[in-house]
Amino acid sequence: MAAPTVLEIALPTPLRRRFDYLPPEGVDTTLLKPGQRVRVPFGNQRLIGLILRVKSESSLPLQNLRPAEALLDTKPLLPDDLWRLCLWAADYYQHPIGDALHTALPVLLRQGEPDREKGEPYWQLTTEGKGLPEGALKRAPRQAELLAALQQRGALNRADLAALGIARSHVKTLEDKGLVFSREQVLTPSPEPNILRDTPLTLSDEQAAALAQIPEDGFHISLLDGTTGSGKTEIYLQAIARTLSQGRQALVLVPEIGLTPQTLARFQRRFAQPVVALHSGMNDRERLDAWLQARDGRARIVIGTRSAIFTPMADLGILIVDEEHDSSFKQQDGFRYSARDLAALRAHRLNIPLILGSATPSLESLHNARTGRYHYLRLTHRAGNARAPELLTQDIRRQPLDEGFSRDTLERIRTTLDAGNQVLVFLNRRGYAPTLECPDCGWLAECRHCDTRLTLHQTPRHLHCHHCDHQRAVPRACPSCKSTRLQPLGQGTERSEEALQRHFPDTRVLRVDRDSTRQKNAFRDLVEEVHRGDPCILVGTQMLAKGHHFADVTLVVILDSDAGLFSTDFRGPERMGQLLLQVAGRAGRADKPGQVIIQTHHAEHPLVRTLLERGYHAFAELILSERRLTGLPPFRHMALIRAESKRPENAVAFLKQVRALAEQRHPPGHELGYLGPLPAMLEKRGDRFRYQLQVNAANRGALQKLLSQLAPEMEQHALAKRNRWSIDVDPQDMG
Ligand SMILES: [Zn+2]
Ligand SMILES: [Zn+2]
Ligand SMILES: [Zn+2]
């Protein structure tokens, strides 16, 4: 008797297990391959899973295995390199394989949709329809007309039907009678012979030297470190052109906020070849179609946000990650992968170049460049004659402030507007004020579900928790002492907008934050208005800091630069420096020199001084030397094991047990160190108490080995059920 065939299947469940099934009945078992989808019974539901292995035995008795119901694919869904990348990532990030694979697939494929593009429907006659004698449908003249047209032309599509004035209901009637059937056809445009639509810009010497160092093929990672406006994008475009002319494809990853219609338009203007985008604004069908076009090679350039790293490409020849320092490349929940780090692995396995670009590279990447793992390419000149903006700190410790603005700042805003230029005011807090305060008894509006204060919003007026979304009415009187003198405490964007409008009543003040841009196209409309160039003041959050170029802004005011300096997250200062320079980069981009005013309470802080006086690289060096001393990434590797529960003691007890298990496996020392359980930065959120255990390691191998042993033990642990828990490898956010 032949050996039995057993399918090992990854199912989208939170369990780390793989599931064994028998093949679907009647399916030729030689057709079964890893990477194909199957529909299987699971409890009393039906799930779509992926075949991980086709094997000849199971650890369970064969009679206990259920057969899969159907095989959905004739071929594996993903090309082999991507399939293996997904398996590796699930393993490395300690995420259940079924859920990881599902995260990597477009929604419609997870739901069992065929991996085919939705084509244009067309209609033909069945054999019966063809054999119908003339005049058979005399009593239904429209149906007869349709029949005649089909007999004459063979097939009709939607446009043909519309031209003939035949309603779909008539088609449907003939379909029901079995005389007509429909098919779908994907219209494939013939390949475009030209690579370029538009002539490339002439490169500066510095740009040309950088491009020359990026090889056309072979594994190679370049860190392209270039100040804002130094022309990194032009280097991407010309490197992509070389790749396309070899007949290969390009994949470009951009931060969530960076995939603007402007970005896409720039690529489409340059290239005659098909460019597709993958982003959250697309519906499921559009996403799947773009994904399929990339897989079958018709899309030549794919631009997408984080999850686009899992796009299958027929023949990928170059990978680019723009703004590589951006934290949106790391997924913060579920499958916590880093698209940037996976890009490096994908490039390595495909033996192709990767370009990581940024004006403020992450410390990890700078470290990799210093140690020679990445090739370091630097662009220091701004394109054209544009000069770098002048950075000025303003010590606001002893200055009277008017709604957060110093007198000098207001003066400079006035001068800028009078000269016909635009002003950008940056404040990373939306709402009217960070909270509401009672001056009589000191009461503060706090969220009853989180360890945090409620933000006061004015339009419409309410209190809002930005962590759990809890909202409530603004009380008329202090809940604690009944005083009616409640007042806003601190500054948010709404309040700054109001203050600026009061100071400059004849100037347009435009607020840009998540609240003001909620409506479709609102952000685009705001950006268009600014681009018209009339004097105006833009006030907003980090939505203003990224991607958009405002050529007429000559003054940038940073109202609160201090928050990151004293953050308990070790990445706080790095993030602060990056954000500050990204915002500063908005000023003076064209031929107009810009000025940046940084209002700070800590003008003497060594990090602030280093950043402003000696620049980002000296600042990065300073932080790196501190990280080396304190044993933090990139000098040591880290994983966070998080647990949260409605009762804090559950989370603490669970993590203590996890630490004990870990120490049994690997005693603390230089190779592996443990810290915690400690409360998270926001200890209570949405009524859950949050704790974390930090594991740090001298090398990735030791960390991986420990985590792979711990994860299944944690899953089985009795206390696990009382917690929500997760493992975050290479965490970007320590909260
Ligand atoms: Zn009070
Ligand atoms: Zn809010
Ligand atoms: Zn809350």
XYZ file of C-alpha atoms and ligand atoms in Angstrom:
738
model
C 0.000 0.000 0.000
C 1.224 3.483 -0.830
C 2.168 5.759 2.055
C -0.693 8.038 3.094
C -0.594 11.714 2.208
C -0.992 14.157 5.091
C -1.209 17.919 4.717
C 0.387 20.123 7.346
C -1.572 23.351 7.264
C -1.163 26.875 8.620
C -4.485 28.255 9.778
C -5.265 31.820 10.838
C -5.617 31.129 14.533
C -3.717 32.684 17.422
C -2.226 29.273 18.142
C 1.338 28.420 17.347
C 0.318 24.964 16.162
C 0.297 23.554 12.665
C -2.701 21.397 11.763
C -2.770 18.045 9.986
C -5.493 17.193 7.462
C -6.021 14.546 4.841
C -6.093 15.725 1.221
C -9.462 16.730 -0.222
C -11.272 13.711 -1.621
C -10.759 13.073 -5.292
C -7.741 15.350 -5.612
C -4.665 13.952 -7.307
C -2.166 14.071 -4.438
C 0.766 14.708 -6.765
C -0.761 18.136 -7.419
C -0.469 19.182 -3.746
C 2.322 21.611 -2.970
C 3.390 23.875 -0.120
C 2.004 27.386 -0.578
C -1.349 26.355 -2.031
C -4.561 27.293 -0.267
C -7.052 24.756 0.995
C -10.442 25.153 2.604
C -10.772 23.038 5.736
C -13.360 22.321 8.418
C -12.226 23.712 11.776
C -14.562 23.043 14.708
C -17.841 24.039 13.141
C -16.365 26.738 10.927
C -14.621 26.704 7.555
C -11.172 28.237 7.356
C -8.779 28.989 4.531
C -5.314 27.657 5.244
C -2.020 27.275 3.450
C -0.225 23.990 2.926
C 3.111 24.092 4.743
C 4.177 20.550 4.041
C 2.964 17.485 2.202
C 4.108 14.514 4.282
C 3.488 10.839 4.733
C 2.774 10.653 8.434
C 1.126 12.481 11.297
C 1.679 12.424 15.030
C -2.067 11.838 15.297
C -3.794 8.587 14.314
C -4.851 8.892 10.688
C -8.460 8.041 11.472
C -8.629 11.180 13.624
C -7.679 13.474 10.747
C -10.389 15.196 8.762
C -10.069 15.668 5.036
C -9.663 19.167 3.655
C -12.721 20.233 1.685
C -11.137 21.798 -1.352
C -7.869 22.715 -2.947
C -8.138 26.359 -4.054
C -4.976 26.848 -6.079
C -3.358 24.904 -8.863
C 0.012 26.511 -8.100
C 1.587 27.954 -4.944
C 0.323 31.509 -4.355
C 3.676 33.107 -3.657
C 6.962 32.844 -5.499
C 9.389 30.663 -3.615
C 11.619 33.486 -2.337
C 8.686 35.326 -0.781
C 7.193 32.168 0.666
C 10.455 31.443 2.445
C 10.774 35.064 3.582
C 7.319 34.842 5.214
C 8.193 31.597 6.986
C 11.455 33.079 8.189
C 9.708 36.251 9.429
C 7.056 34.319 11.372
C 9.855 32.441 13.051
C 12.083 35.438 13.740
C 9.282 37.658 15.069
C 7.865 34.748 17.089
C 4.443 35.041 15.516
C 2.022 32.152 14.863
C 2.680 30.996 11.319
C -0.954 30.932 10.156
C -1.598 34.484 11.253
C 1.723 35.710 9.833
C 0.985 34.212 6.410
C -2.485 35.682 6.441
C -1.119 39.125 7.309
C 1.136 38.872 4.273
C -1.739 38.121 1.870
C -4.336 40.510 0.412
C -7.701 40.265 2.169
C -9.540 38.669 -0.760
C -7.012 35.841 -0.992
C -7.450 35.217 2.745
C -11.152 34.845 2.019
C -10.609 32.271 -0.704
C -10.986 34.459 -3.801
C -9.199 33.001 -6.872
C -5.774 34.501 -7.564
C -6.922 35.980 -10.831
C -7.557 39.539 -11.821
C -11.162 40.504 -12.138
C -11.657 40.666 -15.849
C -14.125 42.379 -18.060
C -17.221 40.164 -18.528
C -18.302 39.184 -22.023
C -21.127 37.014 -23.306
C -21.289 34.190 -25.842
C -23.874 31.727 -27.089
C -24.049 28.232 -25.674
C -24.254 25.292 -28.095
C -27.967 25.360 -27.561
C -28.084 29.074 -28.307
C -26.106 28.549 -31.494
C -28.469 25.821 -32.664
C -31.568 27.944 -32.237
C -33.502 28.352 -35.496
C -33.937 31.813 -36.918
C -36.953 33.662 -35.617
C -37.117 31.500 -32.492
C -37.518 34.401 -30.106
C -40.032 36.348 -32.174
C -42.215 37.238 -29.234
C -39.331 38.857 -27.336
C -37.850 41.320 -29.839
C -35.004 42.581 -27.611
C -33.910 39.037 -26.842
C -34.078 38.202 -30.523
C -31.939 41.226 -31.293
C -29.341 40.109 -28.752
C -29.363 36.596 -30.185
C -28.854 37.935 -33.696
C -26.008 40.187 -32.583
C -24.288 37.277 -30.853
C -24.751 34.992 -33.840
C -23.198 37.645 -35.991
C -20.355 38.828 -33.747
C -19.556 35.832 -31.568
C -19.119 37.780 -28.316
C -20.342 41.013 -26.740
C -19.000 42.950 -23.787
C -20.665 45.571 -21.570
C -19.841 48.416 -23.911
C -21.278 46.513 -26.905
C -24.506 45.874 -25.019
C -24.775 49.523 -24.084
C -24.183 50.544 -27.703
C -26.958 48.208 -28.857
C -29.227 49.520 -26.113
C -29.765 46.040 -24.660
C -30.492 45.953 -20.929
C -28.706 43.449 -18.671
C -32.088 41.949 -17.751
C -32.461 40.600 -21.292
C -29.015 39.042 -21.112
C -29.947 37.516 -17.774
C -33.128 35.997 -19.254
C -31.160 34.317 -22.027
C -28.582 33.122 -19.494
C -31.394 31.597 -17.422
C -32.726 29.862 -20.527
C -29.267 28.346 -21.034
C -28.747 30.089 -24.384
C -26.031 32.509 -23.305
C -23.104 32.252 -20.897
C -20.623 34.775 -19.602
C -16.849 34.700 -19.290
C -14.339 37.121 -17.974
C -11.367 38.373 -19.837
C -8.410 40.272 -18.492
C -7.358 42.891 -20.963
C -3.607 42.852 -21.109
C -2.127 45.984 -22.586
C 0.787 45.250 -24.860
C 4.120 45.895 -23.144
C 5.407 49.444 -23.360
C 8.760 49.504 -25.199
C 10.002 52.725 -23.609
C 11.382 52.918 -20.089
C 11.186 56.661 -19.676
C 8.437 59.130 -20.390
C 10.333 62.152 -19.121
C 14.010 63.066 -19.353
C 15.933 62.506 -16.134
C 17.319 65.537 -14.323
C 21.017 66.189 -14.641
C 22.743 64.882 -11.555
C 25.075 67.027 -9.495
C 28.609 65.665 -9.098
C 27.710 64.480 -5.640
C 24.562 62.695 -6.843
C 26.378 61.151 -9.792
C 29.112 59.863 -7.482
C 26.512 58.309 -5.178
C 24.632 56.640 -8.044
C 27.878 55.263 -9.457
C 28.504 53.461 -6.180
C 25.182 51.635 -6.250
C 25.732 48.506 -8.318
C 23.184 47.527 -10.961
C 22.872 44.043 -9.558
C 24.190 41.795 -6.841
C 23.505 42.097 -3.127
C 24.504 45.490 -1.784
C 22.949 47.770 0.841
C 23.533 51.506 0.544
C 22.590 53.959 3.231
C 21.856 57.113 1.256
C 22.184 59.829 3.855
C 21.118 63.129 2.348
C 19.762 66.347 3.795
C 16.249 67.354 2.838
C 16.256 68.719 -0.676
C 19.544 67.057 -1.647
C 17.925 64.994 -4.375
C 17.664 61.455 -3.007
C 14.536 60.782 -5.041
C 16.345 61.550 -8.295
C 18.906 58.884 -7.385
C 16.117 56.374 -6.714
C 14.535 57.203 -10.071
C 17.765 56.770 -12.011
C 18.701 53.561 -10.197
C 15.219 52.214 -10.983
C 15.602 53.176 -14.655
C 18.762 51.033 -14.849
C 16.931 48.099 -13.293
C 13.931 48.443 -15.626
C 16.206 48.490 -18.632
C 17.540 45.084 -17.555
C 13.925 43.916 -17.733
C 13.553 43.655 -13.969
C 11.099 45.215 -11.494
C 11.468 47.725 -8.652
C 9.814 47.804 -5.219
C 9.773 51.079 -3.282
C 8.630 51.317 0.335
C 7.608 54.679 1.774
C 6.268 55.663 5.222
C 2.521 55.607 5.721
C 2.248 59.350 5.475
C 4.651 59.573 2.540
C 2.590 57.812 -0.102
C 0.947 60.935 -1.430
C -0.541 61.511 -4.868
C 2.514 63.778 -5.432
C 4.935 60.889 -4.862
C 3.032 58.581 -7.151
C 2.666 61.262 -9.825
C 6.414 61.855 -9.824
C 7.076 58.200 -10.652
C 4.346 58.095 -13.266
C 5.644 61.226 -14.963
C 9.126 59.782 -15.193
C 8.386 56.241 -16.329
C 6.469 54.995 -19.329
C 6.254 51.594 -17.628
C 3.283 50.587 -15.415
C 3.586 51.886 -11.826
C 1.184 50.575 -9.185
C 0.634 51.730 -5.632
C -0.355 49.622 -2.636
C -1.806 51.618 0.239
C -4.592 51.650 2.792
C -6.849 53.902 0.714
C -7.503 51.137 -1.847
C -10.401 48.717 -1.682
C -9.758 44.992 -1.415
C -10.294 44.342 -5.115
C -7.904 47.108 -6.193
C -5.276 45.807 -3.802
C -5.571 42.269 -5.071
C -5.393 43.399 -8.707
C -2.244 45.458 -8.038
C -0.740 42.501 -6.151
C -1.461 40.155 -9.063
C -0.026 42.593 -11.595
C 3.176 42.689 -9.550
C 3.284 38.902 -9.311
C 2.784 38.269 -12.998
C 5.269 41.017 -13.884
C 2.969 43.494 -15.615
C 3.478 46.113 -12.909
C 7.091 47.188 -13.315
C 7.313 49.495 -10.300
C 5.432 48.942 -7.060
C 5.246 51.713 -4.459
C 3.718 50.876 -1.137
C 3.701 51.263 2.600
C 4.927 48.725 5.178
C 2.936 45.657 4.099
C 4.094 46.060 0.492
C 7.294 44.278 1.548
C 5.193 41.118 1.076
C 4.329 41.904 -2.550
C 5.233 39.008 -4.848
C 7.378 40.189 -7.735
C 7.999 38.206 -10.890
C 11.569 39.470 -11.247
C 12.557 41.944 -8.580
C 15.772 43.795 -9.395
C 15.988 46.576 -6.807
C 14.507 47.479 -3.414
C 14.285 50.999 -2.016
C 13.168 52.086 1.457
C 12.632 55.833 1.635
C 12.730 57.616 5.018
C 14.139 54.407 6.424
C 14.153 55.830 9.988
C 10.367 56.140 10.030
C 8.728 54.109 12.777
C 5.769 53.177 10.569
C 7.945 50.477 8.940
C 7.580 48.436 12.138
C 4.159 46.937 12.722
C 3.181 47.640 16.316
C 0.585 44.944 16.872
C -0.207 41.424 15.705
C 2.620 40.299 13.435
C 5.285 42.766 14.622
C 7.635 42.723 11.653
C 9.953 45.444 10.441
C 9.521 46.024 6.710
C 12.895 47.759 6.557
C 14.728 44.854 8.122
C 12.861 42.343 5.958
C 13.830 44.407 2.912
C 17.483 43.809 3.793
C 16.869 40.084 4.037
C 14.853 39.966 0.814
C 17.589 41.837 -1.046
C 20.168 39.416 0.310
C 18.234 36.339 -0.728
C 17.475 37.701 -4.194
C 21.022 38.977 -4.570
C 19.894 42.484 -5.529
C 20.713 46.019 -4.302
C 18.785 47.803 -1.551
C 18.875 51.573 -1.015
C 17.923 52.907 2.408
C 17.405 56.655 2.200
C 16.938 59.293 4.872
C 17.916 62.797 5.898
C 18.046 61.526 9.478
C 19.055 57.851 9.342
C 18.116 55.568 12.196
C 20.935 54.880 14.620
C 20.779 51.192 13.674
C 21.496 52.024 10.048
C 24.224 54.537 10.877
C 25.825 51.902 13.063
C 25.625 49.364 10.235
C 27.227 51.887 7.917
C 30.026 52.573 10.403
C 30.750 48.909 10.872
C 30.862 48.367 7.119
C 27.714 46.270 6.729
C 26.110 49.049 4.700
C 27.795 51.244 2.114
C 27.565 54.796 3.249
C 26.632 57.415 0.653
C 26.301 60.994 1.720
C 24.630 63.941 0.007
C 25.410 67.229 1.676
C 24.360 69.848 -0.882
C 20.841 70.969 -1.470
C 19.750 70.939 -5.091
C 19.958 74.215 -6.964
C 21.086 77.118 -4.857
C 18.854 76.330 -1.923
C 20.571 76.958 1.368
C 20.030 74.987 4.539
C 17.759 76.775 6.986
C 19.240 78.685 9.875
C 18.377 77.075 13.227
C 17.799 79.333 16.234
C 16.957 78.231 19.739
C 14.872 80.393 21.914
C 15.207 79.875 25.636
C 11.691 80.312 26.934
C 12.394 79.677 30.619
C 12.078 83.258 31.746
C 9.994 84.709 28.959
C 6.336 85.567 29.262
C 4.482 83.446 26.711
C 1.312 84.409 24.935
C -0.610 81.143 24.397
C 2.692 79.367 23.980
C 4.355 81.952 21.710
C 7.201 84.205 22.827
C 7.048 87.880 21.869
C 10.051 87.470 19.596
C 8.452 84.513 17.786
C 5.295 86.517 17.114
C 7.424 89.380 15.794
C 9.209 87.082 13.353
C 5.949 85.596 12.171
C 4.711 89.098 11.426
C 7.846 90.053 9.462
C 7.642 86.842 7.424
C 4.006 87.391 6.497
C 4.663 91.043 5.662
C 7.346 89.914 3.210
C 4.711 87.802 1.451
C 5.972 84.443 2.726
C 4.407 81.523 4.579
C 4.914 80.305 8.154
C 4.718 76.795 9.544
C 4.060 76.279 13.263
C 4.734 72.799 14.551
C 3.154 71.424 17.690
C 2.787 67.692 18.135
C -0.431 67.768 20.180
C -3.830 67.893 18.612
C -6.951 69.171 20.314
C -7.409 72.456 22.108
C -5.413 71.715 25.243
C -3.766 68.610 26.716
C -6.273 68.745 29.553
C -8.734 70.685 31.677
C -7.756 71.939 35.116
C -9.486 73.326 38.200
C -7.392 76.238 39.498
C -9.158 76.104 42.878
C -8.472 72.522 43.937
C -6.009 71.233 41.320
C -8.383 68.652 39.782
C -7.387 67.468 36.295
C -9.636 65.741 33.755
C -8.377 62.156 33.719
C -9.467 59.149 31.698
C -11.201 56.647 33.884
C -9.896 53.780 31.741
C -6.252 54.844 31.343
C -3.402 56.439 33.250
C -3.717 59.539 31.232
C -5.427 62.874 30.944
C -8.293 63.705 28.666
C -7.603 66.086 25.819
C -9.920 69.068 25.561
C -11.355 69.625 22.085
C -13.205 72.778 21.186
C -14.775 71.905 17.824
C -16.954 70.126 18.798
C -16.444 70.731 22.494
C -15.689 67.507 24.376
C -13.061 65.633 26.354
C -11.302 62.822 24.526
C -8.831 60.111 25.514
C -6.312 59.652 22.726
C -5.329 56.228 24.053
C -8.650 54.396 24.412
C -10.938 56.779 22.483
C -13.181 57.336 25.506
C -15.150 60.570 25.098
C -17.252 62.596 27.477
C -18.931 65.953 27.825
C -16.991 68.831 29.344
C -18.249 69.277 32.924
C -19.709 72.682 33.803
C -18.244 72.646 37.291
C -15.301 70.916 38.925
C -16.422 67.390 39.913
C -14.301 67.680 43.038
C -14.938 71.191 44.482
C -17.828 72.494 42.341
C -15.791 75.507 41.218
C -16.990 76.872 37.888
C -13.597 78.279 36.931
C -12.375 75.200 35.012
C -9.735 76.154 32.465
C -7.709 74.557 29.678
C -4.150 73.602 30.619
C -1.400 73.767 27.994
C -1.456 74.080 24.230
C -2.903 71.987 21.459
C -3.161 72.748 17.751
C -6.736 74.105 18.000
C -5.663 76.579 20.643
C -2.604 77.707 18.691
C -4.778 78.160 15.626
C -7.126 80.348 17.657
C -4.272 82.414 19.122
C -2.641 82.939 15.723
C -5.912 83.953 14.156
C -6.357 86.530 16.929
C -2.863 87.942 16.391
C -3.084 87.911 12.597
C -6.762 88.468 11.813
C -6.147 89.187 8.122
C -4.087 86.064 7.451
C -5.356 82.585 6.581
C -4.494 80.169 9.400
C -4.700 76.522 8.312
C -4.689 73.744 10.869
C -3.366 70.347 9.783
C -3.883 67.424 12.153
C -5.857 64.210 12.239
C -9.001 66.039 13.322
C -8.920 68.716 10.624
C -8.173 66.231 7.830
C -10.643 63.508 8.687
C -12.814 64.208 5.649
C -11.806 62.703 2.354
C -9.576 65.053 0.344
C -9.379 67.582 3.208
C -5.610 67.179 3.460
C -5.147 67.421 -0.278
C -7.260 70.598 -0.404
C -5.201 72.168 2.388
C -1.954 71.321 0.624
C -3.264 72.776 -2.637
C -4.212 75.997 -0.923
C -0.718 76.330 0.545
C 0.837 75.635 -2.844
C -0.983 78.621 -4.315
C 1.616 80.588 -2.403
C -0.370 83.340 -0.676
C 0.914 84.337 2.755
C -0.583 82.025 5.356
C 0.198 80.246 8.597
C 0.125 76.490 8.752
C -0.219 75.067 12.227
C -0.116 71.360 12.792
C 1.293 68.100 14.022
C 3.819 65.732 12.470
C 1.489 65.312 9.507
C 3.273 68.481 8.355
C 6.730 67.093 8.979
C 6.848 64.392 6.346
C 6.728 64.179 2.640
C 5.221 67.512 1.733
C 7.327 70.275 0.366
C 6.084 73.770 1.003
C 8.257 75.951 -1.173
C 7.000 79.291 0.142
C 7.449 78.523 3.820
C 10.426 80.541 5.021
C 9.828 80.396 8.757
C 9.279 77.273 10.834
C 8.390 77.603 14.499
C 8.718 74.573 16.750
C 6.645 75.220 19.850
C 7.384 72.186 21.973
C 10.611 70.400 21.220
C 11.303 69.077 24.689
C 8.975 66.104 25.096
C 11.358 63.500 23.650
C 14.354 64.553 25.745
C 13.104 63.058 28.972
C 11.032 60.234 27.584
C 11.422 56.908 29.354
C 11.627 55.294 25.904
C 15.324 55.067 25.090
C 14.516 56.092 21.535
C 12.902 59.360 22.709
C 15.879 61.644 22.004
C 16.620 59.991 18.643
C 12.996 60.497 17.586
C 13.028 64.085 18.819
C 16.120 64.913 16.769
C 14.708 63.256 13.643
C 11.350 64.980 13.937
C 12.938 68.341 14.612
C 15.113 68.153 11.531
C 12.299 66.800 9.386
C 10.151 69.768 10.393
C 13.070 72.163 9.921
C 13.568 70.698 6.435
C 10.225 72.171 5.375
C 11.702 75.674 5.435
C 13.534 77.375 2.599
C 13.406 74.565 0.141
C 13.420 76.581 -3.036
C 15.564 79.644 -3.615
C 14.304 81.302 -0.448
C 16.509 80.816 2.606
C 14.600 79.595 5.618
C 14.727 80.150 9.328
C 13.737 77.744 12.086
C 12.938 78.874 15.621
C 13.012 76.213 18.274
C 11.367 77.269 21.501
C 12.820 75.230 24.347
C 13.111 75.118 28.103
C 16.376 73.185 27.750
C 18.547 75.252 25.436
C 21.611 74.159 27.452
C 20.890 70.422 27.291
C 23.913 68.726 25.681
C 21.763 66.818 23.180
C 19.900 69.945 22.098
C 23.133 71.906 21.796
C 24.904 69.165 19.872
C 22.004 68.781 17.461
C 21.751 72.482 16.747
C 25.386 73.467 16.818
C 27.038 70.406 15.333
C 24.254 68.707 13.409
C 22.553 65.337 13.260
C 25.697 63.236 12.899
C 27.363 64.563 16.016
C 24.030 64.184 17.803
C 23.740 60.573 16.604
C 27.320 59.840 17.736
C 26.533 61.173 21.188
C 23.450 58.992 21.540
C 25.266 55.959 20.126
C 28.052 56.320 22.675
C 25.453 56.432 25.462
C 23.740 53.344 24.049
C 27.033 51.512 23.927
C 27.651 52.255 27.597
C 24.161 51.257 28.674
C 24.026 48.136 26.487
C 21.091 49.208 24.336
C 20.399 48.551 20.634
C 22.145 48.570 18.223
C 24.924 47.306 20.542
C 22.718 44.668 22.109
C 19.587 43.024 20.722
C 16.286 43.295 22.457
C 12.893 41.678 22.755
C 9.971 42.796 24.875
C 7.546 40.300 26.312
C 4.366 42.176 27.091
C 1.397 41.086 29.155
C -1.751 42.945 30.043
C -4.702 42.071 32.188
C -7.647 43.694 33.949
C -5.937 42.729 37.195
C -2.341 43.899 37.423
C -1.288 40.926 39.575
C -2.121 38.535 36.710
C 0.248 40.258 34.338
C 3.016 40.524 36.927
C 2.681 36.893 38.036
C 2.740 35.634 34.448
C 5.832 37.619 33.504
C 7.620 36.560 36.700
C 7.011 32.952 35.714
C 8.208 33.645 32.193
C 11.375 35.179 33.588
C 11.899 32.132 35.818
C 11.468 29.831 32.812
C 13.883 31.939 30.807
C 16.495 31.948 33.562
C 16.259 28.181 33.848
C 16.947 27.928 30.147
C 19.640 30.515 30.116
C 20.988 32.066 33.338
C 21.376 35.847 33.235
C 24.807 37.076 32.249
C 26.574 38.807 29.434
C 24.960 36.730 26.715
C 21.375 37.212 27.894
C 20.033 39.749 30.381
C 16.553 40.200 31.847
C 14.830 43.277 33.189
C 11.391 43.282 34.775
C 8.538 42.695 34.887
C 8.140 46.471 34.923
C 5.054 48.570 34.298
C 4.750 49.881 30.729
C 5.071 53.627 30.142
C 1.310 53.856 30.123
C 0.599 51.394 32.870
C -3.144 51.296 32.448
C -4.836 51.590 29.083
C -8.430 50.770 28.266
C -8.912 49.235 31.758
C -5.988 46.862 31.327
C -2.796 46.924 33.317
C 0.286 46.574 31.179
C 3.635 45.106 32.145
C 6.716 44.065 30.268
C 9.754 41.876 30.593
C 12.779 43.031 28.664
C 15.253 40.500 27.319
C 18.522 41.767 25.904
C 21.210 39.755 24.238
C 24.756 40.028 23.005
C 23.825 38.213 19.798
C 20.689 37.477 17.862
C 21.260 33.745 17.831
C 21.056 33.399 21.610
C 17.951 35.579 21.738
C 16.253 33.616 18.970
C 17.015 30.311 20.558
C 15.617 31.399 23.907
C 12.463 32.930 22.437
C 11.688 29.881 20.305
C 11.875 27.763 23.418
C 9.851 30.182 25.529
C 7.004 30.952 23.123
C 5.388 27.489 23.159
C 5.900 27.230 26.912
C 4.220 30.590 27.407
C 1.322 29.535 25.233
C 0.791 26.433 27.355
C 1.192 28.235 30.655
C -1.831 28.255 32.979
C -1.496 32.000 33.614
C -1.406 32.818 29.896
C -5.191 32.625 29.695
C -5.562 35.472 32.158
C -3.466 37.808 30.034
C -3.113 39.214 26.592
C 0.518 38.675 25.816
C 2.907 39.171 22.948
C 6.548 39.017 22.005
C 8.051 42.018 20.233
C 11.453 41.359 18.678
C 13.526 44.495 17.924
C 10.822 46.720 19.449
C 10.584 50.244 18.091
C 8.151 51.455 20.672
C 8.891 50.732 24.302
C 5.379 51.745 25.482
Zn -11.894 71.967 41.857
Zn -9.176 63.751 20.317
Zn -8.451 56.294 27.990
